[in-house]
Tab-separated table of C-alpha atoms and ligand atoms in Angstrom:
chain	number	residue	atom	x	y	z
A	1319	MET	CA	4.371	32.742	4.465
A	1320	THR	CA	4.507	30.370	1.500
A	1321	ALA	CA	1.467	29.687	-0.714
A	1322	ALA	CA	-0.703	26.704	0.157
A	1323	ARG	CA	0.419	23.517	-1.566
A	1324	THR	CA	-2.076	22.079	-4.003
A	1325	VAL	CA	-3.099	18.534	-3.160
A	1326	VAL	CA	-5.089	15.651	-4.653
A	1327	VAL	CA	-6.097	12.742	-2.415
A	1328	LEU	CA	-6.829	9.550	-4.373
A	1329	GLY	CA	-8.804	7.174	-2.156
A	1330	SER	CA	-9.722	9.896	0.347
A	1331	THR	CA	-12.420	7.828	2.101
A	1332	GLY	CA	-10.126	4.913	2.968
A	1333	SER	CA	-7.930	4.383	5.989
A	1334	ILE	CA	-4.910	6.234	4.512
A	1335	GLY	CA	-7.068	8.915	2.895
A	1336	VAL	CA	-8.783	9.691	6.188
A	1337	SER	CA	-5.432	9.741	8.029
A	1338	THR	CA	-4.091	12.164	5.418
A	1339	LEU	CA	-6.948	14.633	5.869
A	1340	ASP	CA	-6.731	14.228	9.643
A	1341	LEU	CA	-3.023	15.064	9.515
A	1342	PHE	CA	-3.811	18.243	7.573
A	1343	ASP	CA	-6.312	19.135	10.303
A	1344	GLN	CA	-3.967	18.295	13.174
A	1345	SER	CA	-0.944	20.080	11.743
A	1346	GLY	CA	-2.855	23.089	10.478
A	1347	CYS	CA	-0.655	23.018	7.369
A	1348	GLU	CA	-1.698	25.163	4.421
A	1349	VAL	CA	-3.187	23.027	1.659
A	1350	GLU	CA	-5.509	23.721	-1.221
A	1351	ILE	CA	-7.293	20.514	-2.120
A	1352	LEU	CA	-7.861	20.235	-5.863
A	1353	ALA	CA	-9.623	16.870	-5.825
A	1354	LEU	CA	-10.837	14.131	-3.529
A	1355	THR	CA	-11.650	10.739	-5.055
A	1356	ALA	CA	-13.379	7.620	-3.740
A	1357	GLY	CA	-14.520	4.234	-5.038
A	1358	ARG	CA	-18.068	3.803	-3.712
A	1359	ASN	CA	-18.370	5.581	-0.386
A	1360	VAL	CA	-20.385	8.504	-1.696
A	1361	GLU	CA	-21.635	9.604	1.716
A	1362	LYS	CA	-18.161	10.008	3.210
A	1363	LEU	CA	-16.816	11.591	0.031
A	1364	ALA	CA	-19.573	14.221	0.126
A	1365	GLN	CA	-18.883	14.924	3.834
A	1366	GLN	CA	-15.169	15.331	3.137
A	1367	ALA	CA	-15.870	17.547	0.125
A	1368	LEU	CA	-18.074	19.877	2.191
A	1369	ARG	CA	-15.309	20.142	4.794
A	1370	TRP	CA	-12.326	20.519	2.417
A	1371	ARG	CA	-13.931	22.336	-0.545
A	1372	PRO	CA	-11.993	20.619	-3.380
A	1373	ARG	CA	-12.488	21.907	-6.929
A	1374	VAL	CA	-13.834	18.461	-7.824
A	1375	ALA	CA	-15.132	15.398	-5.989
A	1376	VAL	CA	-14.871	12.166	-7.968
A	1377	ILE	CA	-16.656	8.874	-7.408
A	1378	GLU	CA	-15.244	5.950	-9.366
A	1379	GLN	CA	-18.543	4.016	-9.359
A	1380	GLU	CA	-20.327	5.999	-12.050
A	1381	SER	CA	-23.816	4.899	-10.997
A	1382	LEU	CA	-23.307	6.900	-7.770
A	1383	LEU	CA	-22.554	10.189	-9.538
A	1384	GLY	CA	-26.211	11.318	-9.338
A	1385	GLU	CA	-26.209	10.801	-5.584
A	1386	LEU	CA	-22.917	12.680	-5.228
A	1387	ARG	CA	-24.352	15.603	-7.221
A	1388	GLU	CA	-27.449	15.632	-5.017
A	1389	ARG	CA	-25.396	15.646	-1.835
A	1390	LEU	CA	-23.209	18.499	-3.109
A	1391	THR	CA	-26.007	20.596	-4.646
A	1392	GLY	CA	-25.403	24.307	-4.149
A	1393	SER	CA	-21.855	23.760	-2.820
A	1394	GLY	CA	-20.144	24.970	-5.992
A	1395	ILE	CA	-17.983	21.810	-5.944
A	1396	ALA	CA	-17.792	20.074	-9.333
A	1397	CYS	CA	-18.677	16.361	-9.373
A	1398	ALA	CA	-17.407	13.647	-11.693
A	1399	GLY	CA	-17.743	9.870	-11.963
A	1400	GLY	CA	-15.928	6.884	-13.472
A	1401	ALA	CA	-12.400	5.520	-13.627
A	1402	LEU	CA	-11.302	8.052	-16.251
A	1403	ALA	CA	-12.500	10.922	-14.047
A	1404	VAL	CA	-10.293	9.540	-11.246
A	1405	GLN	CA	-7.340	9.613	-13.672
A	1406	ASP	CA	-8.224	13.177	-14.690
A	1407	ALA	CA	-8.180	14.199	-11.029
A	1408	ALA	CA	-4.774	12.556	-10.602
A	1409	ALA	CA	-3.528	14.499	-13.639
A	1410	MET	CA	-4.531	17.953	-12.374
A	1411	GLY	CA	-0.873	18.801	-11.835
A	1412	ALA	CA	-1.130	19.164	-8.058
A	1413	ASP	CA	2.062	19.804	-6.094
A	1414	TRP	CA	1.392	16.687	-4.026
A	1415	VAL	CA	-0.744	13.636	-4.761
A	1416	MET	CA	-1.609	11.064	-2.114
A	1417	SER	CA	-1.958	7.731	-3.933
A	1418	ALA	CA	-4.163	5.725	-1.554
A	1419	ILE	CA	-6.502	3.699	-3.752
A	1420	VAL	CA	-6.378	0.017	-2.869
A	1421	GLY	CA	-5.228	-2.571	-5.423
A	1422	ALA	CA	-4.152	-2.484	-9.060
A	1423	ALA	CA	-6.991	0.007	-9.653
A	1424	GLY	CA	-4.528	2.591	-8.320
A	1425	LEU	CA	-2.004	2.071	-11.122
A	1426	ALA	CA	-3.562	4.179	-13.913
A	1427	PRO	CA	-4.258	7.209	-11.677
A	1428	THR	CA	-0.813	6.993	-10.054
A	1429	LEU	CA	0.856	6.865	-13.477
A	1430	ALA	CA	-1.275	9.837	-14.540
A	1431	ALA	CA	0.020	11.818	-11.542
A	1432	ALA	CA	3.578	10.686	-12.325
A	1433	ARG	CA	3.315	11.983	-15.898
A	1434	MET	CA	2.463	15.432	-14.513
A	1435	GLY	CA	5.600	15.562	-12.390
A	1436	SER	CA	3.643	15.814	-9.112
A	1437	VAL	CA	5.277	14.654	-5.902
A	1438	ILE	CA	3.545	11.333	-5.260
A	1439	ALA	CA	3.086	10.112	-1.711
A	1440	LEU	CA	2.741	6.429	-2.511
A	1441	ALA	CA	0.634	4.244	-0.247
A	1442	ASN	CA	-0.811	2.162	-3.096
A	1443	LYS	CA	1.883	-0.546	-3.065
A	1444	GLU	CA	0.066	-2.625	-5.697
A	1445	SER	CA	0.857	-0.049	-8.402
A	1446	LEU	CA	4.575	-0.452	-7.736
A	1447	VAL	CA	4.247	-4.238	-7.700
A	1448	CYS	CA	2.432	-4.173	-11.062
A	1449	ALA	CA	4.628	-1.646	-12.868
A	1450	GLY	CA	7.287	-0.341	-10.496
A	1451	PRO	CA	10.129	0.405	-12.934
A	1452	ALA	CA	7.772	2.188	-15.369
A	1453	LEU	CA	6.126	4.217	-12.629
A	1454	LEU	CA	9.429	5.367	-11.138
A	1455	GLU	CA	10.907	6.166	-14.554
A	1456	THR	CA	7.790	8.121	-15.573
A	1457	ALA	CA	8.005	10.220	-12.398
A	1458	ARG	CA	11.721	10.801	-12.898
A	1459	LEU	CA	11.372	11.884	-16.525
A	1460	ALA	CA	8.573	14.293	-15.601
A	1461	GLY	CA	10.698	15.863	-12.862
A	1462	GLY	CA	8.522	14.465	-10.074
A	1463	LYS	CA	9.268	12.220	-7.150
A	1464	VAL	CA	7.766	9.144	-5.540
A	1465	ILE	CA	7.991	9.208	-1.741
A	1466	PRO	CA	6.940	5.987	-0.035
A	1467	VAL	CA	4.191	6.074	2.594
A	1468	ASP	CA	4.196	2.372	3.442
A	1469	SER	CA	5.755	2.525	6.912
A	1470	GLU	CA	8.592	0.088	6.136
A	1471	HIS	CA	9.604	1.925	2.982
A	1472	SER	CA	9.252	5.289	4.634
A	1473	ALA	CA	11.625	3.992	7.323
A	1474	ILE	CA	14.183	2.824	4.757
A	1475	PHE	CA	13.774	6.050	2.781
A	1476	GLN	CA	14.561	7.993	5.966
A	1477	VAL	CA	17.687	6.038	6.949
A	1478	LEU	CA	19.131	5.285	3.534
A	1479	GLN	CA	22.158	7.515	3.064
A	1480	PRO	CA	22.099	8.604	-0.602
A	1481	ASP	CA	25.919	8.622	-0.806
A	1482	CYS	CA	26.215	5.076	0.537
A	1483	ILE	CA	23.656	3.179	-1.553
A	1484	THR	CA	26.367	0.906	-2.944
A	1485	ARG	CA	27.390	0.090	0.649
A	1486	VAL	CA	24.031	-1.380	1.652
A	1487	ALA	CA	24.359	-5.024	2.694
A	1488	ARG	CA	20.675	-5.721	3.438
A	1489	LEU	CA	17.312	-4.077	3.751
A	1490	ILE	CA	15.454	-5.550	6.726
A	1491	LEU	CA	11.685	-5.223	6.484
A	1492	THR	CA	10.044	-5.590	9.859
A	1493	ALA	CA	6.645	-7.270	10.130
A	1494	SER	CA	4.243	-7.486	13.048
A	1495	GLY	CA	3.408	-11.071	12.073
A	1496	GLY	CA	-0.284	-10.190	11.857
A	1497	PRO	CA	-3.152	-11.622	13.905
A	1498	PHE	CA	-2.116	-15.259	13.281
A	1499	ARG	CA	1.551	-14.966	14.229
A	1500	THR	CA	1.173	-17.563	16.978
A	1501	TRP	CA	-1.629	-19.651	15.436
A	1502	SER	CA	-1.100	-23.245	14.276
A	1503	ARG	CA	-1.971	-24.230	10.694
A	1504	GLU	CA	-4.958	-26.140	12.079
A	1505	GLN	CA	-6.267	-22.945	13.692
A	1506	MET	CA	-5.526	-20.891	10.588
A	1507	ALA	CA	-7.496	-23.354	8.448
A	1508	LEU	CA	-10.635	-22.288	10.325
A	1509	ALA	CA	-9.878	-18.548	10.482
A	1510	THR	CA	-12.809	-16.292	9.622
A	1511	PRO	CA	-12.595	-12.987	7.736
A	1512	GLU	CA	-13.473	-11.192	10.999
A	1513	GLN	CA	-10.493	-12.775	12.784
A	1514	ALA	CA	-8.180	-12.097	9.840
A	1515	VAL	CA	-8.979	-8.370	9.578
A	1516	ALA	CA	-8.419	-7.813	13.305
A	1517	HIS	CA	-4.815	-6.627	13.123
A	1518	PRO	CA	-3.057	-6.383	16.505
A	1519	ASN	CA	-1.293	-3.016	15.944
A	1520	TRP	CA	-2.620	-1.205	12.868
A	1521	SER	CA	-6.116	-0.149	11.849
A	1522	MET	CA	-6.268	-0.534	8.062
A	1523	GLY	CA	-8.539	-1.313	5.112
A	1524	ALA	CA	-9.825	-4.901	4.744
A	1525	LYS	CA	-7.562	-5.931	1.856
A	1526	ILE	CA	-4.246	-4.961	3.436
A	1527	SER	CA	-5.416	-6.441	6.749
A	1528	ILE	CA	-5.913	-9.846	5.083
A	1529	ASP	CA	-2.546	-9.419	3.332
A	1530	SER	CA	-0.989	-8.852	6.769
A	1531	ALA	CA	-2.615	-12.014	8.105
A	1532	THR	CA	-1.245	-14.152	5.220
A	1533	MET	CA	1.988	-12.096	5.214
A	1534	MET	CA	1.508	-11.519	1.483
A	1535	ASN	CA	1.697	-7.889	2.589
A	1536	LYS	CA	5.383	-8.466	3.371
A	1537	GLY	CA	5.772	-10.212	0.005
A	1538	LEU	CA	4.275	-7.211	-1.802
A	1539	GLU	CA	6.507	-4.953	0.300
A	1540	MET	CA	9.612	-6.915	-0.661
A	1541	ILE	CA	8.827	-6.254	-4.342
A	1542	GLU	CA	8.010	-2.640	-3.525
A	1543	ALA	CA	11.358	-2.244	-1.713
A	1544	SER	CA	13.283	-3.920	-4.518
A	1545	TYR	CA	11.961	-1.406	-7.074
A	1546	LEU	CA	12.082	1.669	-4.846
A	1547	PHE	CA	15.617	1.070	-3.622
A	1548	SER	CA	17.062	-0.884	-6.599
A	1549	THR	CA	17.878	-3.847	-4.380
A	1550	PRO	CA	17.704	-7.510	-5.474
A	1551	ALA	CA	15.474	-9.978	-3.614
A	1552	GLU	CA	18.421	-11.771	-1.993
A	1553	ARG	CA	19.406	-8.593	-0.143
A	1554	ILE	CA	15.941	-8.034	1.355
A	1555	ASP	CA	15.058	-9.894	4.534
A	1556	VAL	CA	11.928	-10.047	6.660
A	1557	LEU	CA	12.104	-9.916	10.463
A	1558	ILE	CA	9.097	-10.398	12.732
A	1559	HIS	CA	8.845	-7.640	15.327
A	1560	PRO	CA	5.455	-7.911	17.044
A	1561	GLN	CA	5.480	-4.448	18.664
A	1562	SER	CA	5.679	-2.558	15.302
A	1563	VAL	CA	7.973	0.117	16.767
A	1564	ILE	CA	10.993	-0.356	14.483
A	1565	HIS	CA	9.511	0.187	11.042
A	1566	SER	CA	12.481	-1.212	9.097
A	1567	MET	CA	16.272	-1.123	8.954
A	1568	VAL	CA	19.192	-0.725	6.602
A	1569	GLU	CA	22.302	-2.773	7.296
A	1570	TYR	CA	25.490	-1.355	5.797
A	1571	GLU	CA	28.611	-3.255	4.785
A	1572	ASP	CA	30.569	-1.845	7.743
A	1573	GLY	CA	28.274	-3.701	10.161
A	1574	SER	CA	26.257	-0.646	11.157
A	1575	THR	CA	22.467	-0.997	11.035
A	1576	LEU	CA	20.219	2.087	10.976
A	1577	ALA	CA	16.595	1.798	12.063
A	1578	GLN	CA	13.636	4.177	12.124
A	1579	LEU	CA	11.261	4.015	15.097
A	1580	GLY	CA	7.836	5.445	15.808
A	1581	PRO	CA	4.404	4.545	17.148
A	1582	PRO	CA	2.269	2.481	14.769
A	1583	ASP	CA	0.410	5.463	13.298
A	1584	MET	CA	0.315	6.031	9.532
A	1585	ARG	CA	0.094	9.776	9.981
A	1586	SER	CA	3.855	9.767	10.719
A	1587	PRO	CA	4.975	8.363	7.344
A	1588	ILE	CA	2.317	10.525	5.642
A	1589	ALA	CA	3.750	13.596	7.419
A	1590	CYS	CA	7.233	12.565	6.286
A	1591	ALA	CA	6.079	12.231	2.663
A	1592	PHE	CA	4.309	15.585	2.861
A	1593	ALA	CA	7.140	17.658	4.303
A	1594	TRP	CA	10.258	15.859	3.019
A	1595	PRO	CA	13.099	16.927	3.263
A	1596	ASP	CA	11.651	19.108	6.048
A	1597	ARG	CA	9.703	17.723	9.045
A	1598	LEU	CA	6.074	18.580	9.688
A	1599	PRO	CA	5.303	19.823	13.195
A	1600	TRP	CA	2.080	18.255	14.480
A	1601	PRO	CA	0.941	16.833	17.843
A	1602	ALA	CA	2.178	13.345	16.962
A	1603	PRO	CA	1.817	10.486	19.441
A	1604	LYS	CA	5.288	9.850	20.868
A	1605	LEU	CA	7.086	6.635	21.715
A	1606	ASP	CA	7.505	5.748	25.375
A	1607	LEU	CA	10.178	3.064	25.190
A	1608	ALA	CA	10.620	2.873	28.961
A	1609	ALA	CA	6.914	2.091	29.383
A	1610	MET	CA	7.170	-0.474	26.611
A	1611	GLY	CA	10.201	-2.153	28.221
A	1612	GLN	CA	10.958	-4.684	25.499
A	1613	LEU	CA	11.219	-4.928	21.765
A	1614	THR	CA	11.278	-8.506	20.488
A	1615	PHE	CA	12.221	-10.175	17.215
A	1616	GLU	CA	11.809	-13.578	15.587
A	1617	ALA	CA	12.318	-15.174	12.174
A	1618	PRO	CA	9.222	-15.656	9.983
A	1619	ASP	CA	7.873	-19.212	9.749
A	1620	ALA	CA	7.981	-20.109	6.051
A	1621	ALA	CA	5.761	-23.175	6.525
A	1622	ARG	CA	2.842	-21.231	8.001
A	1623	PHE	CA	3.387	-18.127	5.849
A	1624	PRO	CA	4.347	-19.327	2.342
A	1625	ALA	CA	3.345	-15.995	0.749
A	1626	ILE	CA	6.773	-14.448	1.388
A	1627	ALA	CA	8.520	-17.166	-0.646
A	1628	ILE	CA	5.891	-16.884	-3.407
A	1629	ALA	CA	6.583	-13.154	-3.682
A	1630	ARG	CA	10.351	-13.683	-3.634
A	1631	ALA	CA	10.016	-16.157	-6.510
A	1632	ALA	CA	7.765	-13.762	-8.471
A	1633	LEU	CA	10.280	-10.943	-7.983
A	1634	ASN	CA	13.100	-13.189	-9.176
A	1635	ALA	CA	11.028	-14.392	-12.159
A	1636	GLY	CA	10.521	-10.731	-13.116
A	1637	GLY	CA	8.600	-9.592	-16.185
A	1638	GLY	CA	4.860	-9.884	-15.598
A	1639	ALA	CA	5.169	-12.276	-12.630
A	1640	PRO	CA	4.744	-9.662	-9.849
A	1641	ALA	CA	1.661	-8.177	-11.591
A	1642	ALA	CA	0.173	-11.664	-12.040
A	1643	MET	CA	0.877	-12.499	-8.403
A	1644	ASN	CA	-0.759	-9.293	-7.256
A	1645	ALA	CA	-3.882	-9.877	-9.369
A	1646	ALA	CA	-4.249	-13.483	-8.166
A	1647	ASN	CA	-3.870	-12.275	-4.596
A	1648	GLU	CA	-6.560	-9.618	-5.050
A	1649	ILE	CA	-8.961	-12.289	-6.363
A	1650	ALA	CA	-8.048	-14.711	-3.562
A	1651	VAL	CA	-8.455	-12.086	-0.819
A	1652	ALA	CA	-11.849	-11.018	-2.210
A	1653	ALA	CA	-12.930	-14.683	-2.372
A	1654	PHE	CA	-11.863	-15.230	1.241
A	1655	LEU	CA	-13.721	-12.109	2.382
A	1656	ASP	CA	-16.789	-13.468	0.495
A	1657	ARG	CA	-16.329	-16.807	2.306
A	1658	LYS	CA	-15.826	-18.650	-0.987
A	1659	ILE	CA	-12.425	-20.058	0.031
A	1660	GLY	CA	-10.675	-20.733	3.323
A	1661	PHE	CA	-7.797	-18.707	4.745
A	1662	LEU	CA	-5.223	-21.377	3.893
A	1663	ASP	CA	-6.458	-21.469	0.279
A	1664	ILE	CA	-5.215	-17.930	-0.384
A	1665	ALA	CA	-1.485	-18.586	-0.835
A	1666	PRO	CA	-1.895	-21.839	-2.886
A	1667	LEU	CA	-4.375	-20.058	-5.121
A	1668	VAL	CA	-1.784	-17.394	-5.849
A	1669	SER	CA	1.018	-19.888	-6.515
A	1670	ASP	CA	-1.273	-22.115	-8.673
A	1671	THR	CA	-2.146	-19.064	-10.759
A	1672	LEU	CA	1.523	-18.274	-11.285
A	1673	ASP	CA	2.168	-21.929	-12.238
A	1674	ARG	CA	-0.707	-21.889	-14.714
A	1675	MET	CA	0.646	-18.675	-16.188
A	1676	ASN	CA	3.968	-20.375	-16.791
A	1677	GLY	CA	6.109	-17.982	-18.850
A	1678	VAL	CA	4.589	-14.782	-17.495
A	1679	GLY	CA	8.021	-13.925	-16.107
A	1680	ASP	CA	9.424	-13.878	-19.641
A	1681	LEU	CA	7.103	-11.050	-20.663
A	1682	ALA	CA	9.371	-8.042	-20.720
A	1683	ALA	CA	8.204	-5.534	-18.113
A	1684	SER	CA	7.480	-2.675	-20.487
A	1685	VAL	CA	8.356	0.904	-19.714
A	1686	GLY	CA	7.042	4.122	-21.256
A	1687	ASP	CA	3.593	4.351	-22.778
A	1688	GLY	CA	3.131	0.586	-23.091
A	1689	ALA	CA	3.703	-0.092	-19.398
A	1690	LEU	CA	0.143	0.460	-18.264
A	1691	GLU	CA	-1.330	-1.654	-21.048
A	1692	GLY	CA	1.233	-4.411	-20.471
A	1693	ALA	CA	0.609	-4.558	-16.744
A	1694	MET	CA	-3.164	-4.411	-17.199
A	1695	MET	CA	-3.091	-7.288	-19.712
A	1696	VAL	CA	-1.182	-9.493	-17.294
A	1697	ASP	CA	-3.501	-8.358	-14.490
A	1698	ALA	CA	-6.623	-9.284	-16.487
A	1699	SER	CA	-5.314	-12.750	-17.483
A	1700	ALA	CA	-4.234	-13.560	-13.941
A	1701	ARG	CA	-7.629	-12.463	-12.605
A	1702	ARG	CA	-9.352	-14.844	-15.074
A	1703	VAL	CA	-7.104	-17.770	-14.128
A	1704	ALA	CA	-7.480	-17.124	-10.394
A	1705	ALA	CA	-11.261	-16.640	-10.595
A	1706	GLU	CA	-11.552	-19.985	-12.382
A	1707	ALA	CA	-9.529	-21.631	-9.628
A	1708	VAL	CA	-11.803	-20.051	-6.991
A	1709	SER	CA	-14.879	-21.454	-8.724
A	1710	GLN	CA	-13.330	-24.939	-8.638
A	1711	ARG	CA	-12.697	-24.866	-4.883
A	1712	PRO	CA	-15.167	-26.242	-2.376
A	1713	VAL	CA	-17.338	-23.630	-0.702
A	1714	PHE	CA	-16.048	-22.534	2.695
A	1715	HIS	CA	-18.463	-23.053	5.635
B	2012	LIG	P1	-9.095	1.260	2.132
B	2012	LIG	O1	-9.819	0.087	1.592
B	2012	LIG	O2	-9.384	1.702	3.523
B	2012	LIG	O3	-9.329	2.523	1.165
B	2012	LIG	C1	-9.217	2.420	-0.237
B	2012	LIG	C2	-9.648	3.711	-0.911
B	2012	LIG	O4	-9.660	3.492	-2.333
B	2012	LIG	C3	-11.079	4.151	-0.555
B	2012	LIG	O5	-11.173	5.557	-0.616
B	2012	LIG	C4	-11.904	3.545	-1.686
B	2012	LIG	O6	-13.133	4.220	-1.877
B	2012	LIG	C5	-10.966	3.716	-2.866
B	2012	LIG	N1	-11.192	2.737	-3.932
B	2012	LIG	C6	-11.415	1.405	-3.803
B	2012	LIG	N2	-11.522	0.827	-5.016
B	2012	LIG	C7	-11.374	1.824	-5.922
B	2012	LIG	C8	-11.371	1.862	-7.348
B	2012	LIG	N3	-11.577	0.742	-8.081
B	2012	LIG	N4	-11.177	3.041	-7.961
B	2012	LIG	C9	-10.989	4.180	-7.262
B	2012	LIG	N5	-10.966	4.204	-5.903
B	2012	LIG	C10	-11.150	3.045	-5.252
B	2012	LIG	O7	-7.534	0.947	1.954
B	2012	LIG	P2	-6.312	1.533	2.822
B	2012	LIG	O8	-6.080	0.657	3.976
B	2012	LIG	O9	-6.457	2.993	3.000
B	2012	LIG	O10	-5.112	1.243	1.803
B	2012	LIG	C11	-4.904	2.016	0.639
B	2012	LIG	C12	-3.574	1.620	0.010
B	2012	LIG	O11	-2.528	1.968	0.917
B	2012	LIG	C13	-3.428	0.118	-0.240
B	2012	LIG	O12	-2.690	-0.085	-1.407
B	2012	LIG	C14	-2.645	-0.373	0.964
B	2012	LIG	O13	-1.883	-1.518	0.692
B	2012	LIG	C15	-1.755	0.816	1.244
B	2012	LIG	N6	-1.317	0.910	2.634
B	2012	LIG	C16	-2.234	1.070	3.617
B	2012	LIG	C17	-1.831	1.150	4.951
B	2012	LIG	C18	-2.828	1.367	6.064
B	2012	LIG	O14	-2.410	1.514	7.212
B	2012	LIG	N7	-4.120	1.387	5.811
B	2012	LIG	C19	-0.460	1.044	5.262
B	2012	LIG	C20	0.456	0.890	4.221
B	2012	LIG	C21	0.022	0.834	2.913
B	2013	LIG	MG1	3.678	-1.688	5.419
């Protein structure tokens, strides 16, 4: 019997965080949780802490630390608050760190875990988009590893043959198409936040659900794939596959294409990232392809979903462009959820921000110690530019 693996879950109260803890429950695997961290959901964090007995429970919103302490009184679990406390939790040197904070807020903690050489199960795609090369290099130098959790990247990770990387012709990212796959632009113009978060196949946090509806999610994933698998934008394609059964594919130069399949359940890629290169036995939902009958595919419609082309251009521009794009998108998504802009304003707001930040692509993407500061500076400027653009737009509804 091997010793329990030590684990930190960053963003434990979110969709991925909850799936991670549920997988531990379902598989009965031996884990010792060192820390659980959350943004604001103090009630759920306290519940999880009482169940999982971490050494420390961390709430990023410092004003909620008193409430967390009250809820955990007498439990013997240490409590901490604030963004730096989240980074400290990430840097505890756990064997395995689930990086599942949403947005660029996940970058500093994920880098902190990378510096410690922990194995990082990476769900937080925004940290790769903001500072991918630096994050991967930091993990490599510290003797750690970044294993993708995003289902598409987990799929590619599983079917990419390490000895044949130079023989890859294309990475094919599959996409469900989101809730508006068949909607006209006129319908999309009137889409409400409630309609946009209602994803047909996956149950996810609000931000990634909106990204799926605009297909910016696929744009972010293209950048993520480019960094993770050292593949240029022109060799990454997007294919709509509404059933979300094939999670992505690798096409090799000999004409062979390898795909990974599974039900749309994030516990599968989390299990893969936890056990790799082994496989975790757990009562996973299984595919019934005969019952399903058909898998279908279509090309994405660039006119209705311009976000993919915006992301491709940002990736090609390089430097600070992906971080600026990500920040503008975070502001635009928040503004849409607050009903300050319409659904079809999201993509133009992101591309206008990139236009206004003309030259951001020439900023060298820094590596090493300066990477976090560099990415955060670009992030802060893009947020200012995008927020100004939001304030100039007519109020929605
Ligand atoms: P979510 O909104 O459900 O959860 C986010 C978590 O981060 C919560 O625990 C929240 O409390 C915490 N958090 C929010 N802001 C924070 C901050 N400023 N500082 C510290 N913690 C903060 O999001 P999710 O759907 O679980 O997604 C998490 C990440 O995983 C995202 O980057 C998303 O793109 C990625 N991802 C999610 C899915 C999915 O199925 N949900 C699939 C692939 C990738
Ligand atoms: Mg994905």
